[in-house]
């Protein structure tokens, strides 16, 4: 089709979810509560890591960076989710739509890289304990974190720019935020090539990071099994269990939505699956990383004691 004959769409419509009556009120209340708890939980981790010297280790530094990322990640999509629940089909300026799309995928790819860095940290801590603090110095930590953000925001430019330059004839996005596939479906031209590009970019980044993580955990398992006592093996595995849970949630849902067969994403199921990694994972991360974590519980006690001492 000839691009010259198409007019630029200045406004899109987010279809979102459309519950009615009591279900609508429950959905709004539930999502708002979980959103506020997500913000509070991730802020709690950031403040605690900064406030307690006992958590000044590379592992908790990376966890606090993940929490900082999750604050922005969840705030990119939940406001439009709440708006569509409250007002139904909601207009969004095309510029705001493409900015949301770019920022969302930039943060998602940054998290993908960061999870790989966190696996590397666990590998060095368990497999190279004598050299760990040299290999994972503060300067190295900062460089790794900066690298994840630069890599994430750079990689997202490719699919986001391809999507933003398409001509659009339709307006209604069958989602509660501007995501790649639902937006591209509104284009006036065949987008199969664009879809292959974004699936390749996202698929390669996810696959490479997942292969890296699996390889590192293979080395960790091999090293842990050589430890002399069951207690030491259990302790080593316990430091990795939280990260493995988060990796499973994040990569599992992302692969289904962006790399899986179209049938899975049909009939609005993509929106429901998207809730897992856009909404539930940021909510669960603070719980996963703090629940049954003795170091965090001890840090909370120390901070409480310091606050009491200051008040007295």
CSV table of C-alpha atoms in Angstrom, one decimal:
chain,number,residue,atom,x,y,z
A,1,UNK,CA,0.0,0.0,0.0
A,2,UNK,CA,1.2,3.5,-0.7
A,3,UNK,CA,2.2,5.4,2.4
A,4,UNK,CA,1.4,8.8,0.8
A,5,UNK,CA,-2.4,8.1,0.8
A,6,UNK,CA,-2.5,7.5,4.6
A,7,UNK,CA,-3.2,10.1,7.3
A,8,UNK,CA,-1.3,10.1,10.6
A,9,UNK,CA,-3.3,9.0,13.6
A,10,UNK,CA,-2.9,11.6,16.3
A,11,UNK,CA,-4.9,9.7,18.9
A,12,UNK,CA,-5.3,6.0,19.8
A,13,UNK,CA,-8.0,4.4,22.0
A,14,UNK,CA,-6.9,1.9,24.7
A,15,UNK,CA,-9.6,-0.8,25.0
A,16,UNK,CA,-8.4,-2.1,28.3
A,17,UNK,CA,-10.6,-4.4,30.4
A,18,UNK,CA,-14.3,-3.7,30.6
A,19,UNK,CA,-15.8,-5.2,33.7
A,20,UNK,CA,-19.1,-3.7,35.0
A,21,UNK,CA,-20.9,-3.2,38.2
A,22,UNK,CA,-19.4,-4.7,41.4
A,23,UNK,CA,-16.6,-6.5,39.4
A,24,UNK,CA,-15.4,-3.1,38.1
A,25,UNK,CA,-15.2,-1.6,41.6
A,26,UNK,CA,-13.5,-4.7,43.0
A,27,UNK,CA,-11.0,-4.7,40.1
A,28,UNK,CA,-10.2,-1.0,40.6
A,29,UNK,CA,-9.8,-1.4,44.4
A,30,UNK,CA,-7.7,-4.5,44.1
A,31,UNK,CA,-5.3,-3.2,41.4
A,32,UNK,CA,-4.9,0.2,43.3
A,33,UNK,CA,-4.1,-1.6,46.5
A,34,UNK,CA,-1.6,-4.0,44.8
A,35,UNK,CA,0.0,-1.0,43.0
A,36,UNK,CA,0.4,0.9,46.2
A,37,UNK,CA,1.8,-2.2,48.0
A,38,UNK,CA,4.2,-2.7,45.1
A,39,UNK,CA,5.5,0.9,45.4
A,40,UNK,CA,5.8,0.5,49.2
A,41,UNK,CA,7.5,-2.9,49.0
A,42,UNK,CA,10.1,-1.8,46.5
A,43,UNK,CA,10.7,1.5,48.3
A,44,UNK,CA,11.1,-0.5,51.5
A,45,UNK,CA,13.9,-2.6,50.0
A,46,UNK,CA,15.7,0.5,48.5
A,47,UNK,CA,15.6,2.3,51.8
A,48,UNK,CA,16.6,-0.7,53.9
A,49,UNK,CA,19.6,-1.5,51.7
A,50,UNK,CA,20.8,2.1,52.0
A,51,UNK,CA,20.1,2.3,55.7
A,52,UNK,CA,21.7,-0.9,57.0
A,53,UNK,CA,25.4,-1.6,56.5
A,54,UNK,CA,24.8,-5.3,57.0
A,55,UNK,CA,23.1,-5.3,53.5
A,56,UNK,CA,26.0,-3.5,51.8
A,57,UNK,CA,26.8,-6.5,49.6
A,58,UNK,CA,26.7,-6.8,45.8
A,59,UNK,CA,23.7,-9.1,46.0
A,60,UNK,CA,21.6,-6.6,47.9
A,61,UNK,CA,22.9,-3.7,45.8
A,62,UNK,CA,21.6,-5.4,42.7
A,63,UNK,CA,18.3,-6.3,44.5
A,64,UNK,CA,17.8,-2.6,45.3
A,65,UNK,CA,18.5,-1.6,41.7
A,66,UNK,CA,15.9,-4.2,40.6
A,67,UNK,CA,13.4,-2.6,43.1
A,68,UNK,CA,14.2,0.9,41.7
A,69,UNK,CA,13.6,-0.5,38.1
A,70,UNK,CA,10.3,-2.1,39.2
A,71,UNK,CA,9.0,1.2,40.6
A,72,UNK,CA,9.2,2.7,37.1
A,73,UNK,CA,8.3,-0.5,35.3
A,74,UNK,CA,5.0,-0.9,37.1
A,75,UNK,CA,4.2,2.8,36.9
A,76,UNK,CA,4.5,2.8,33.1
A,77,UNK,CA,1.4,0.6,32.7
A,78,UNK,CA,-0.7,0.6,35.8
A,79,UNK,CA,-2.0,4.2,35.5
A,80,UNK,CA,-3.5,3.5,32.1
A,81,UNK,CA,-4.8,0.2,33.4
A,82,UNK,CA,-6.6,2.0,36.2
A,83,UNK,CA,-7.8,4.7,33.8
A,84,UNK,CA,-9.4,2.2,31.4
A,85,UNK,CA,-11.0,0.3,34.3
A,86,UNK,CA,-12.5,3.6,35.7
A,87,UNK,CA,-13.5,5.3,32.4
A,88,UNK,CA,-13.7,2.4,29.9
A,89,UNK,CA,-12.1,2.9,26.5
A,90,UNK,CA,-9.6,5.7,26.9
A,91,UNK,CA,-7.9,8.0,24.4
A,92,UNK,CA,-4.2,8.4,24.4
A,93,UNK,CA,-2.1,10.7,22.2
A,94,UNK,CA,0.0,8.9,19.7
A,95,UNK,CA,3.2,10.5,21.0
A,96,UNK,CA,2.4,9.4,24.6
A,97,UNK,CA,1.5,6.0,23.2
A,98,UNK,CA,4.9,5.5,21.5
A,99,UNK,CA,6.8,7.0,24.5
A,100,UNK,CA,5.0,4.5,26.8
A,101,UNK,CA,5.8,1.6,24.4
A,102,UNK,CA,9.5,2.6,24.3
A,103,UNK,CA,9.9,3.2,28.0
A,104,UNK,CA,8.1,-0.1,28.9
A,105,UNK,CA,10.3,-2.2,26.6
A,106,UNK,CA,13.4,-0.3,27.6
A,107,UNK,CA,12.7,-1.1,31.3
A,108,UNK,CA,11.8,-4.7,30.4
A,109,UNK,CA,15.0,-5.3,28.5
A,110,UNK,CA,17.0,-3.6,31.3
A,111,UNK,CA,15.4,-6.0,33.8
A,112,UNK,CA,16.3,-8.9,31.5
A,113,UNK,CA,20.0,-7.9,31.5
A,114,UNK,CA,19.9,-7.2,35.2
A,115,UNK,CA,18.7,-10.7,36.0
A,116,UNK,CA,21.7,-12.0,34.1
A,117,UNK,CA,24.0,-9.8,36.1
A,118,UNK,CA,22.4,-11.0,39.4
A,119,UNK,CA,23.0,-14.6,38.3
A,120,UNK,CA,26.7,-13.7,37.6
A,121,UNK,CA,26.9,-12.2,41.1
A,122,UNK,CA,25.6,-15.5,42.6
A,123,UNK,CA,28.0,-17.5,40.5
A,124,UNK,CA,31.1,-15.5,41.6
A,125,UNK,CA,30.0,-15.6,45.2
A,126,UNK,CA,29.6,-19.4,45.3
A,127,UNK,CA,32.2,-20.5,42.7
A,128,UNK,CA,34.9,-17.9,43.3
A,129,UNK,CA,34.5,-17.0,47.0
A,130,UNK,CA,38.1,-16.0,47.6
A,131,UNK,CA,38.2,-13.6,44.7
A,132,UNK,CA,34.6,-12.5,44.9
A,133,UNK,CA,35.0,-9.0,46.5
A,134,UNK,CA,37.8,-8.2,44.1
A,135,UNK,CA,35.9,-9.4,41.0
A,136,UNK,CA,32.7,-7.7,42.2
A,137,UNK,CA,34.1,-4.4,43.5
A,138,UNK,CA,31.9,-1.3,43.9
A,139,UNK,CA,33.2,0.1,40.6
A,140,UNK,CA,32.4,-3.2,38.8
A,141,UNK,CA,28.9,-3.2,40.3
A,142,UNK,CA,28.2,0.3,39.1
A,143,UNK,CA,29.6,-0.4,35.6
A,144,UNK,CA,27.5,-3.6,35.3
A,145,UNK,CA,24.3,-1.7,36.4
A,146,UNK,CA,25.1,1.2,34.0
A,147,UNK,CA,25.7,-1.3,31.2
A,148,UNK,CA,22.3,-3.0,31.8
A,149,UNK,CA,20.4,0.4,31.5
A,150,UNK,CA,22.3,1.5,28.4
A,151,UNK,CA,21.9,-1.9,26.8
A,152,UNK,CA,18.2,-2.1,27.6
A,153,UNK,CA,17.3,1.4,26.4
A,154,UNK,CA,19.4,1.0,23.3
A,155,UNK,CA,17.9,-2.4,22.3
A,156,UNK,CA,14.3,-1.0,22.7
A,157,UNK,CA,15.0,1.7,20.1
A,158,UNK,CA,14.8,-0.8,17.2
A,159,UNK,CA,11.3,-2.2,17.7
A,160,UNK,CA,9.9,1.1,19.1
A,161,UNK,CA,11.2,3.2,16.2
A,162,UNK,CA,9.9,0.7,13.6
A,163,UNK,CA,6.5,0.8,15.2
A,164,UNK,CA,6.4,4.6,15.6
A,165,UNK,CA,7.2,5.1,11.9
A,166,UNK,CA,4.3,3.0,10.6
A,167,UNK,CA,1.2,4.6,9.0
A,168,UNK,CA,-2.0,3.9,11.0
A,169,UNK,CA,-5.6,3.6,9.8
A,170,UNK,CA,-7.2,2.2,12.9
A,171,UNK,CA,-7.3,3.6,16.4
A,172,UNK,CA,-8.4,1.1,19.0
A,173,UNK,CA,-5.6,-0.7,20.8
A,174,UNK,CA,-6.8,-4.1,22.1
A,175,UNK,CA,-4.8,-3.7,25.3
A,176,UNK,CA,-4.6,-1.6,28.5
A,177,UNK,CA,-1.3,0.0,27.4
A,178,UNK,CA,0.6,0.5,24.2
A,179,UNK,CA,2.4,-2.7,23.4
A,180,UNK,CA,4.1,-3.7,20.2
A,181,UNK,CA,1.8,-6.3,18.7
A,182,UNK,CA,-1.5,-4.6,19.6
A,183,UNK,CA,-0.3,-1.3,18.1
A,184,UNK,CA,1.1,-2.7,15.0
A,185,UNK,CA,-2.2,-4.4,14.2
A,186,UNK,CA,-3.6,-1.0,13.6
A,187,UNK,CA,-1.2,-0.2,10.8
A,188,UNK,CA,-2.4,0.4,7.2
A,189,UNK,CA,0.4,-1.8,5.8
A,190,UNK,CA,1.6,-5.4,6.1
A,191,UNK,CA,3.7,-5.5,9.4
A,192,UNK,CA,4.9,-9.1,9.1
A,193,UNK,CA,8.5,-7.9,8.5
A,194,UNK,CA,8.3,-5.5,11.5
A,195,UNK,CA,6.9,-8.3,13.6
A,196,UNK,CA,9.8,-10.6,12.7
A,197,UNK,CA,12.3,-7.9,13.6
A,198,UNK,CA,10.8,-7.2,17.0
A,199,UNK,CA,10.4,-11.0,17.8
A,200,UNK,CA,14.0,-11.5,16.7
A,201,UNK,CA,15.3,-8.6,18.8
A,202,UNK,CA,13.3,-9.5,21.9
A,203,UNK,CA,13.7,-13.2,21.4
A,204,UNK,CA,17.5,-13.0,21.0
A,205,UNK,CA,17.9,-10.8,24.1
A,206,UNK,CA,15.7,-13.0,26.2
A,207,UNK,CA,17.3,-16.2,24.9
A,208,UNK,CA,20.9,-15.0,25.3
A,209,UNK,CA,20.3,-13.8,28.9
A,210,UNK,CA,18.4,-17.0,29.8
A,211,UNK,CA,21.1,-19.2,28.3
A,212,UNK,CA,23.7,-17.2,30.3
A,213,UNK,CA,21.6,-17.6,33.5
A,214,UNK,CA,21.1,-21.3,33.0
A,215,UNK,CA,24.9,-21.7,32.3
A,216,UNK,CA,25.8,-19.8,35.4
A,217,UNK,CA,23.4,-21.9,37.5
A,218,UNK,CA,24.8,-25.0,36.0
A,219,UNK,CA,28.2,-24.0,37.3
A,220,UNK,CA,26.6,-23.1,40.7
A,221,UNK,CA,24.9,-26.5,41.0
A,222,UNK,CA,28.2,-28.3,40.1
A,223,UNK,CA,30.1,-26.3,42.8
A,224,UNK,CA,27.4,-26.6,45.5
A,225,UNK,CA,27.2,-30.4,45.1
A,226,UNK,CA,30.9,-30.6,45.9
A,227,UNK,CA,30.4,-28.9,49.3
A,228,UNK,CA,31.0,-31.3,52.2
A,229,UNK,CA,27.9,-30.9,54.3
A,230,UNK,CA,24.2,-30.8,53.6
A,231,UNK,CA,23.8,-27.6,55.7
A,232,UNK,CA,26.4,-25.7,53.5
A,233,UNK,CA,24.7,-26.9,50.3
A,234,UNK,CA,21.3,-25.8,51.6
A,235,UNK,CA,22.6,-22.4,52.5
A,236,UNK,CA,24.2,-21.9,49.1
A,237,UNK,CA,21.1,-22.9,47.3
A,238,UNK,CA,18.9,-20.7,49.5
A,239,UNK,CA,20.8,-17.6,48.3
A,240,UNK,CA,19.7,-18.4,44.7
A,241,UNK,CA,16.1,-19.6,45.2
A,242,UNK,CA,14.6,-16.1,45.2
A,243,UNK,CA,16.4,-15.2,42.0
A,244,UNK,CA,15.4,-18.4,40.3
A,245,UNK,CA,11.7,-17.7,41.2
A,246,UNK,CA,11.8,-14.2,39.7
A,247,UNK,CA,13.6,-15.4,36.6
A,248,UNK,CA,11.0,-18.1,36.0
A,249,UNK,CA,8.1,-15.6,36.4
A,250,UNK,CA,9.7,-12.9,34.2
A,251,UNK,CA,11.1,-15.0,31.3
A,252,UNK,CA,8.2,-17.5,31.3
A,253,UNK,CA,5.5,-14.9,30.8
A,254,UNK,CA,7.7,-12.7,28.4
A,255,UNK,CA,8.4,-15.7,26.1
A,256,UNK,CA,4.7,-16.6,26.0
A,257,UNK,CA,3.6,-13.1,25.0
A,258,UNK,CA,6.4,-12.0,22.6
A,259,UNK,CA,7.9,-15.2,21.2
A,260,UNK,CA,5.1,-17.8,21.7
A,261,UNK,CA,2.5,-18.8,19.0
A,262,UNK,CA,-0.2,-16.3,18.0
A,263,UNK,CA,-2.9,-18.6,19.3
A,264,UNK,CA,-1.8,-18.0,22.9
A,265,UNK,CA,-2.2,-14.3,22.4
A,266,UNK,CA,-5.6,-14.5,20.7
A,267,UNK,CA,-8.9,-13.5,22.2
A,268,UNK,CA,-7.5,-11.1,24.7
A,269,UNK,CA,-5.4,-13.8,26.5
A,270,UNK,CA,-2.3,-11.7,25.9
A,271,UNK,CA,-3.7,-9.0,28.1
A,272,UNK,CA,-4.1,-11.4,31.0
A,273,UNK,CA,-0.7,-13.0,30.5
A,274,UNK,CA,0.8,-9.5,30.3
A,275,UNK,CA,-0.5,-8.8,33.8
A,276,UNK,CA,1.9,-11.4,35.2
A,277,UNK,CA,5.1,-9.5,34.2
A,278,UNK,CA,3.8,-6.0,34.1
A,279,UNK,CA,1.9,-6.1,37.4
A,280,UNK,CA,2.3,-9.2,39.5
A,281,UNK,CA,6.0,-9.7,39.1
A,282,UNK,CA,6.9,-6.2,40.4
A,283,UNK,CA,4.5,-6.9,43.3
A,284,UNK,CA,5.9,-10.3,44.2
A,285,UNK,CA,9.6,-9.4,43.9
A,286,UNK,CA,9.8,-7.6,47.3
A,287,UNK,CA,7.9,-10.5,48.9
A,288,UNK,CA,10.1,-13.1,47.2
A,289,UNK,CA,13.4,-11.4,48.2
A,290,UNK,CA,12.4,-10.6,51.8
A,291,UNK,CA,10.1,-13.6,52.8
A,292,UNK,CA,12.1,-16.1,55.0
A,293,UNK,CA,15.3,-14.0,54.4
A,294,UNK,CA,17.1,-13.9,57.7
A,295,UNK,CA,19.5,-11.2,56.7
A,296,UNK,CA,16.6,-8.8,55.8
A,297,UNK,CA,14.8,-9.6,59.0
A,298,UNK,CA,17.9,-8.9,61.0
A,299,UNK,CA,18.5,-5.7,59.1
A,300,UNK,CA,14.9,-4.6,59.9
A,301,UNK,CA,15.5,-5.2,63.6
A,302,UNK,CA,18.8,-3.2,63.5
A,303,UNK,CA,17.1,-0.3,61.8
A,304,UNK,CA,14.2,-0.4,64.3
A,305,UNK,CA,16.7,-0.3,67.2
A,306,UNK,CA,18.4,2.7,65.6
A,307,UNK,CA,15.2,4.6,65.1
A,308,UNK,CA,14.2,3.9,68.8
A,309,UNK,CA,17.5,5.1,70.0
A,310,UNK,CA,17.2,8.3,68.0
A,311,UNK,CA,13.6,8.9,69.3
A,312,UNK,CA,14.8,8.3,72.9
